[in-house]
PDB file of C-alpha atoms in Angstrom:
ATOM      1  CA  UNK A   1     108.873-226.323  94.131  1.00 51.00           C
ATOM      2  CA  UNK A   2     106.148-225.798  96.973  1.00 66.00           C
ATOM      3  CA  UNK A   3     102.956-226.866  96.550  1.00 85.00           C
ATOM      4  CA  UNK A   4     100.337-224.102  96.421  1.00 91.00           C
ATOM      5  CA  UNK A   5      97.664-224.367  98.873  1.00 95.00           C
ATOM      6  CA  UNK A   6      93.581-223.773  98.534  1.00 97.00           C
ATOM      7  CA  UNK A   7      92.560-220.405  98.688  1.00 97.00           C
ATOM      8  CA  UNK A   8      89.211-218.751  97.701  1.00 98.00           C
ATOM      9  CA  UNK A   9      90.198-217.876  93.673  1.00 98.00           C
ATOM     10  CA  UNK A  10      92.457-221.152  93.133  1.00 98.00           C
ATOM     11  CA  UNK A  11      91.349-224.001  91.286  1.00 97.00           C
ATOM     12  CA  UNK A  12      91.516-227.798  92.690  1.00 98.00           C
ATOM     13  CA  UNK A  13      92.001-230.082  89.360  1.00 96.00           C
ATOM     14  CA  UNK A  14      91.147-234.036  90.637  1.00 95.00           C
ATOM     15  CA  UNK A  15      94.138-236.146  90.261  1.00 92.00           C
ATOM     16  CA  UNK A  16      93.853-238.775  86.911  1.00 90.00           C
ATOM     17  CA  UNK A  17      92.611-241.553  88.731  1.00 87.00           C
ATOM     18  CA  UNK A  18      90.497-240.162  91.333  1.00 87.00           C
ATOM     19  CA  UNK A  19      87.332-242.712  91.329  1.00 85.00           C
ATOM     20  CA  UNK A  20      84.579-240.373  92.447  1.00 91.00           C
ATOM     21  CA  UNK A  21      82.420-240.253  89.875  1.00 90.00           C
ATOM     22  CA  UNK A  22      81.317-236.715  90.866  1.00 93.00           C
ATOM     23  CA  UNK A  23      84.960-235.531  90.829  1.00 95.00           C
ATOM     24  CA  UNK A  24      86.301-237.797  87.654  1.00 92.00           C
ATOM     25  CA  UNK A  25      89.118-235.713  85.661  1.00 94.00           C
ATOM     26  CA  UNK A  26      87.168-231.740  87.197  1.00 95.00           C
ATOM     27  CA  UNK A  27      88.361-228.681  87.789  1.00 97.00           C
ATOM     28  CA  UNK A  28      86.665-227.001  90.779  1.00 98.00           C
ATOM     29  CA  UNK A  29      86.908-223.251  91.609  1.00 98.00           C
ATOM     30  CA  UNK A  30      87.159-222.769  94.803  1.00 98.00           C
ATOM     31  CA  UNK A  31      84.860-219.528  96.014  1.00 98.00           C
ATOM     32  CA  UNK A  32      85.133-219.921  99.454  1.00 97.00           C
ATOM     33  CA  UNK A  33      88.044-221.497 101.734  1.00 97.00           C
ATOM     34  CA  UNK A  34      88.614-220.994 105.614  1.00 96.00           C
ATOM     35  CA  UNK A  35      89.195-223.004 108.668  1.00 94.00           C
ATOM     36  CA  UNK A  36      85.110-223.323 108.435  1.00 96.00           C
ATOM     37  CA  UNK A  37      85.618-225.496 104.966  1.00 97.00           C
ATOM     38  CA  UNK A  38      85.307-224.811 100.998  1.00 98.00           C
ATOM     39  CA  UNK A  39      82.962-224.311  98.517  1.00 98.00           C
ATOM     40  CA  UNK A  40      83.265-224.242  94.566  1.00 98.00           C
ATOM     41  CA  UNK A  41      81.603-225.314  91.715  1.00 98.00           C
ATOM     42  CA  UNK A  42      82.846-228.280  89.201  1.00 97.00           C
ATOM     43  CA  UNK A  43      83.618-225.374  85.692  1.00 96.00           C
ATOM     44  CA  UNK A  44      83.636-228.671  83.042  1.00 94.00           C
ATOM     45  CA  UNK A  45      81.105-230.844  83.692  1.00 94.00           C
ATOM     46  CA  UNK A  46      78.146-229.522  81.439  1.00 94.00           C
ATOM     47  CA  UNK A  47      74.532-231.201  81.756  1.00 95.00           C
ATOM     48  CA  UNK A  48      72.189-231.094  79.001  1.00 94.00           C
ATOM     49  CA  UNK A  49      69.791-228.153  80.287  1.00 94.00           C
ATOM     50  CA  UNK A  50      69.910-224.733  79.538  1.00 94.00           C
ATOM     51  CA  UNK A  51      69.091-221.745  81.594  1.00 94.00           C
ATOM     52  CA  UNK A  52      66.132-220.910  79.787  1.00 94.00           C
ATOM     53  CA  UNK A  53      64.444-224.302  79.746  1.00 95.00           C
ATOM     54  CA  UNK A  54      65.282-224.778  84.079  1.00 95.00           C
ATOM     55  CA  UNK A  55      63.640-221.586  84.204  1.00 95.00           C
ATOM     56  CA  UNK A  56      60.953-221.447  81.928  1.00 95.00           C
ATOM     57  CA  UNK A  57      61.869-217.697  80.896  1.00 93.00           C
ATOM     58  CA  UNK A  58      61.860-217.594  76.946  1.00 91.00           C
ATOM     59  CA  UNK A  59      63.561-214.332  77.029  1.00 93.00           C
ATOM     60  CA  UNK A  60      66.619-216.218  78.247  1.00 94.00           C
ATOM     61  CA  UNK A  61      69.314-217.643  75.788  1.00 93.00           C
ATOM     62  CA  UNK A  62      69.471-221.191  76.045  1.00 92.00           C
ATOM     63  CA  UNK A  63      72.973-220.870  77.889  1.00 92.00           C
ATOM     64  CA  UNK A  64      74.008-224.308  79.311  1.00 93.00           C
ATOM     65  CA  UNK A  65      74.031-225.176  83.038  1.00 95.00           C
ATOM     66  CA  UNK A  66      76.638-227.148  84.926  1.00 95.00           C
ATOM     67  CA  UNK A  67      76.706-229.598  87.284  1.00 96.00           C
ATOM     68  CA  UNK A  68      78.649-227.590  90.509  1.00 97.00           C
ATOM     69  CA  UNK A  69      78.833-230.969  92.859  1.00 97.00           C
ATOM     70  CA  UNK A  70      76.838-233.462  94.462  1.00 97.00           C
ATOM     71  CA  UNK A  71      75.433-230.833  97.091  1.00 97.00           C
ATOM     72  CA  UNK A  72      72.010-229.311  96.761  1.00 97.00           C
ATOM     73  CA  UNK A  73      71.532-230.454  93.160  1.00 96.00           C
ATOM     74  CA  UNK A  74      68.121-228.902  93.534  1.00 96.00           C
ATOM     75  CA  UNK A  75      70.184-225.181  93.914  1.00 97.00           C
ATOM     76  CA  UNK A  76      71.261-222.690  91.041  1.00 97.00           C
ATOM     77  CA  UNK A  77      74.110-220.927  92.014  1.00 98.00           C
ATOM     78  CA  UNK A  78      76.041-219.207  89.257  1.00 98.00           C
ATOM     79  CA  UNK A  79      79.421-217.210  88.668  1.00 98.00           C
ATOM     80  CA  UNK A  80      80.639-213.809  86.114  1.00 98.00           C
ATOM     81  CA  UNK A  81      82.789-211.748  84.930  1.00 97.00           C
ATOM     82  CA  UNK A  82      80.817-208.333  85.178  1.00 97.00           C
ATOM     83  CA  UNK A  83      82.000-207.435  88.760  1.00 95.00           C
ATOM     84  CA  UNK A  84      79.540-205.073  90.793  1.00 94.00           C
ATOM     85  CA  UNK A  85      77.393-204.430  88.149  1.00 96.00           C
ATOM     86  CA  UNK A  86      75.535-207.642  89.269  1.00 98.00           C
ATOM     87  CA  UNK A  87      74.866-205.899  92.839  1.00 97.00           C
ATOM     88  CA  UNK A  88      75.777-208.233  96.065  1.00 97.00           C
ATOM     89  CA  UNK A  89      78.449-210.296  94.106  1.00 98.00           C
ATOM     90  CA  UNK A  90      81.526-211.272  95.461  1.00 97.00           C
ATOM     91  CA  UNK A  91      85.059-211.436  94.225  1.00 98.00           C
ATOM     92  CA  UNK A  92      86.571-214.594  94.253  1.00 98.00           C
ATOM     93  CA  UNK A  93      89.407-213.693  91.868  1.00 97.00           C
ATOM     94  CA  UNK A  94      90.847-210.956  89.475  1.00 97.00           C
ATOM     95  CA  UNK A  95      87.995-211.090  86.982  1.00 97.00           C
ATOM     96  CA  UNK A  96      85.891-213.605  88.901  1.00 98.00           C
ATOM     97  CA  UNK A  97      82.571-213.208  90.925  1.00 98.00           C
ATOM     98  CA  UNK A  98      80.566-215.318  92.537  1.00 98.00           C
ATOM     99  CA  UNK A  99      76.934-214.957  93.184  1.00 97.00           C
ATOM    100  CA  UNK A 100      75.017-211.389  93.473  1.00 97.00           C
ATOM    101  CA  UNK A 101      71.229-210.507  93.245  1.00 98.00           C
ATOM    102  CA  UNK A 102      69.720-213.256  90.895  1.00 97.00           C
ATOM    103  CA  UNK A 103      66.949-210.901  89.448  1.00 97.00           C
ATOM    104  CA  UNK A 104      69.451-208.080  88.560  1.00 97.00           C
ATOM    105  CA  UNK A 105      71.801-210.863  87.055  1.00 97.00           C
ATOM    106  CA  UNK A 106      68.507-212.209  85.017  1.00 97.00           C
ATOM    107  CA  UNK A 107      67.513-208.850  84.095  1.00 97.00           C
ATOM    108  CA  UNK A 108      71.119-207.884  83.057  1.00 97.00           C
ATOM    109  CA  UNK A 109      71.065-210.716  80.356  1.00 97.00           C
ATOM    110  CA  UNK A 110      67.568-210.295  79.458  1.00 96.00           C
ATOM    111  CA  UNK A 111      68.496-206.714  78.389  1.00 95.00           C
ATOM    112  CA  UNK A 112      71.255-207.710  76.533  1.00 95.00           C
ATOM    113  CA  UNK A 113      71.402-211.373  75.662  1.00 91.00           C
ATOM    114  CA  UNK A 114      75.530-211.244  74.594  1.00 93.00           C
ATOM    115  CA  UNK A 115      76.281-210.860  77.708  1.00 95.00           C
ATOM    116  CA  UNK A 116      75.584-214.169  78.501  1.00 95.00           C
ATOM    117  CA  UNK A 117      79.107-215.029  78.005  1.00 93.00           C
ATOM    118  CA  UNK A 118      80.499-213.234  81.162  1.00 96.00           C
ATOM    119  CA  UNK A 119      78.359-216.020  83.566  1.00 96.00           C
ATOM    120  CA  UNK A 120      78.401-219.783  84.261  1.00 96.00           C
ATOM    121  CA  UNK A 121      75.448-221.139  85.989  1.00 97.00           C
ATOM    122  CA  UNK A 122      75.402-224.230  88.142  1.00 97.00           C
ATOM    123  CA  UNK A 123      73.218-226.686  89.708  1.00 97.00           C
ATOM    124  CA  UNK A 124      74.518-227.643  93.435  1.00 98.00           C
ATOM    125  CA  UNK A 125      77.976-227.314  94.352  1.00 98.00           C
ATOM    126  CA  UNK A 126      81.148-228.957  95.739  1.00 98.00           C
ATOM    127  CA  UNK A 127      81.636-228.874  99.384  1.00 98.00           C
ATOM    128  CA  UNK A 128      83.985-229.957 102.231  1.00 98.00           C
ATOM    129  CA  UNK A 129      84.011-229.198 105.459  1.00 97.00           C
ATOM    130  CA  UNK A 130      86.483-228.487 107.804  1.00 96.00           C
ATOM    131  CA  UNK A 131      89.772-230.251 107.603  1.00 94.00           C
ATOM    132  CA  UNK A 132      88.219-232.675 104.800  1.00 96.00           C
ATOM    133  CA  UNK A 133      89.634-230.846 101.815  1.00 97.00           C
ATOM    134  CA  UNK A 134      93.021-230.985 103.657  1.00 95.00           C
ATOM    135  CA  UNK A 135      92.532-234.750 104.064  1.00 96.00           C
ATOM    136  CA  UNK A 136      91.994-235.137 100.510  1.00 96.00           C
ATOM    137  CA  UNK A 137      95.093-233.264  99.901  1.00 95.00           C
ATOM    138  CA  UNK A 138      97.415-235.432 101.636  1.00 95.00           C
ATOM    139  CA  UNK A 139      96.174-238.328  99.646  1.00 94.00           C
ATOM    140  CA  UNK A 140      96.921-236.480  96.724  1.00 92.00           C
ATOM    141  CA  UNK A 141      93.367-236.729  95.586  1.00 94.00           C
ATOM    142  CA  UNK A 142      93.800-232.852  94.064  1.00 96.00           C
ATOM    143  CA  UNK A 143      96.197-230.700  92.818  1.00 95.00           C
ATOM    144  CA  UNK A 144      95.718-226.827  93.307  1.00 96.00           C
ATOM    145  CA  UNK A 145      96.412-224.505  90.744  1.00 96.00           C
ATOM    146  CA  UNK A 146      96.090-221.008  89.501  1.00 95.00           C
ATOM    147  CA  UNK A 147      93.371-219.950  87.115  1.00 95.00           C
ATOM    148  CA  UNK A 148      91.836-216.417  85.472  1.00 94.00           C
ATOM    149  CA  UNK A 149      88.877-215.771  84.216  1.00 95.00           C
ATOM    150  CA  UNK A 150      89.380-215.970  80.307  1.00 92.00           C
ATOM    151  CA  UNK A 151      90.067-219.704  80.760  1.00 92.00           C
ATOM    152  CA  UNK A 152      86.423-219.821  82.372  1.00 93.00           C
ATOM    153  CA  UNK A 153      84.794-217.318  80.393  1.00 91.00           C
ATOM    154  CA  UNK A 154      86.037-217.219  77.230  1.00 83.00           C
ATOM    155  CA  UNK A 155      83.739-218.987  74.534  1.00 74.00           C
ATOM    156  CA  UNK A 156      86.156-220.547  72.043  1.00 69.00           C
ATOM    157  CA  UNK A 157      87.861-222.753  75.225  1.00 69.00           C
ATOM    158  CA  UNK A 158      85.953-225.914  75.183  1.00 63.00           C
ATOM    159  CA  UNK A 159      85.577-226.721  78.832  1.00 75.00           C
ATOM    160  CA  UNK A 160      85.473-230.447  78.530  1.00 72.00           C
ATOM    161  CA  UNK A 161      88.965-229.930  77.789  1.00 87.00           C
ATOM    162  CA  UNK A 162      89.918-227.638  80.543  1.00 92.00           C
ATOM    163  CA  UNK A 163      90.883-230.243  82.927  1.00 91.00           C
ATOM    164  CA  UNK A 164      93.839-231.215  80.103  1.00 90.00           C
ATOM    165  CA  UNK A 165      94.621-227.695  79.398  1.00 90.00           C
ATOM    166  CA  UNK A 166      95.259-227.040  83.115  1.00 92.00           C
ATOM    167  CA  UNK A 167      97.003-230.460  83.658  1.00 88.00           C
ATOM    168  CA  UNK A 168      99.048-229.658  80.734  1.00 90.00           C
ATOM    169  CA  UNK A 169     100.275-226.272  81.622  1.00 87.00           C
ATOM    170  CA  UNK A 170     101.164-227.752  85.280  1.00 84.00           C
ATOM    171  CA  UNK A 171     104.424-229.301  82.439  1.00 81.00           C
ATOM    172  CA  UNK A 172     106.669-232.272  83.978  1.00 80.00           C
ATOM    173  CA  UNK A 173     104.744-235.861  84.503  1.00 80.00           C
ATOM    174  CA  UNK A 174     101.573-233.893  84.675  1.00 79.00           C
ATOM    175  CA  UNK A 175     101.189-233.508  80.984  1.00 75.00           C
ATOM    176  CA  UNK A 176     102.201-236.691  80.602  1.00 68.00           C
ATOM    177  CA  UNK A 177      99.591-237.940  82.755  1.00 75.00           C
ATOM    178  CA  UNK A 178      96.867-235.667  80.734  1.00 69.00           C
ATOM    179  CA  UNK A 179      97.117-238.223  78.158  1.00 67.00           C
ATOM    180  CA  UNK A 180      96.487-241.455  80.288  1.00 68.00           C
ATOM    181  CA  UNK A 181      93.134-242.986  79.863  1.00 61.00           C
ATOM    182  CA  UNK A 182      90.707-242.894  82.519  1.00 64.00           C
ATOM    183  CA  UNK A 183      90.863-246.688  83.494  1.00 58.00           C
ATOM    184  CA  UNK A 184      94.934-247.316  83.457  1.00 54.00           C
ATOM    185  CA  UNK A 185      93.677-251.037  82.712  1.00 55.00           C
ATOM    186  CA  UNK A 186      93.053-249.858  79.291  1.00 52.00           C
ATOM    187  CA  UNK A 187      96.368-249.192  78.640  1.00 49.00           C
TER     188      UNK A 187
END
């Protein structure tokens, strides 16, 4: 079976053992990916802030923001499911956009709070530039996958756990290797 390669819409999931700390057991979406380098944001790694309280904008739901990387932590970026009704957004996927005017976004879910559910929001992002992802590749740092947008949007799908569902649905020594503890020491 060939291995699939990154492409804008794919998903990188960090092998079991990778020691980063920023990258530890993540799945990262990749929204941009040429010759230039790759950008995505880290979908599981929630902080404890919300989008109204970074904001200060009580007529925002307190919606939780992610960490997206160790880049530009000082950044919001965010991702959604609406398509061009958030004006300027891009299509990363079938389902998925990244990015579009902020204030129409904002103004979108200030309207009508539910749909709060069709975006992610993250502070900084994962980058590489060019030739590093491919170096991290070869040392089988990541594994690149497929992804759509209910497993990123949907509410009921914990997204701590979407690093195991996606391992788990590679089958084979993958799943297998969902279940191994963090430290293999431990075992």
């Amino acid at each position: 079976m060939d291995k699939l390669q990154p492409q804008t819409g794919r998903v990188l999931i960090s092998d079991p053992f990778l020691r980063d700390p920023n990258f530890s057991r993540t799945v990262v979406l990749l929204t941009e990916h040429s010759e230039e380098g790759t950008v995505g944001f880290v979908l599981n790694n929630p902080l404890d802030l919300s989008l109204k309280k970074i904001l200060k904008d009580h007529q925002l739901p307190a919606h939780t923001i992610y960490q997206g990387g160790p880049v530009e932590l000082n950044t919001l970026h965010f991702i959604h499911s609406l398509g061009q009704i958030v004006p300027d957004s891009q299509q990363v996927a079938r389902g998925i956009w990244w990015g579009g005017n902020f204030e129409e976004a904002l103004k979108l879910i200030r309207r009508n709070d539910e749909l709060i559910d069709h975006f992610h929001f993250y502070l900084g992002y994962s980058g590489w530039s060019a030739g590093q992802l491919d170096d991290e590749l070869k040392e089988d740092a990541w594994l690149v996958s497929n992804i759509n947008a209910e497993q990123i949007f949907d509410p009921k799908v914990s997204t701590p756990e979407l690093w195991k569902s996606l391992m788990d649905g590679l089958g084979g020594e993958f799943k297998y290797l969902s279940n191994s503890p963090i430290d293999p020491q431990l075992n």
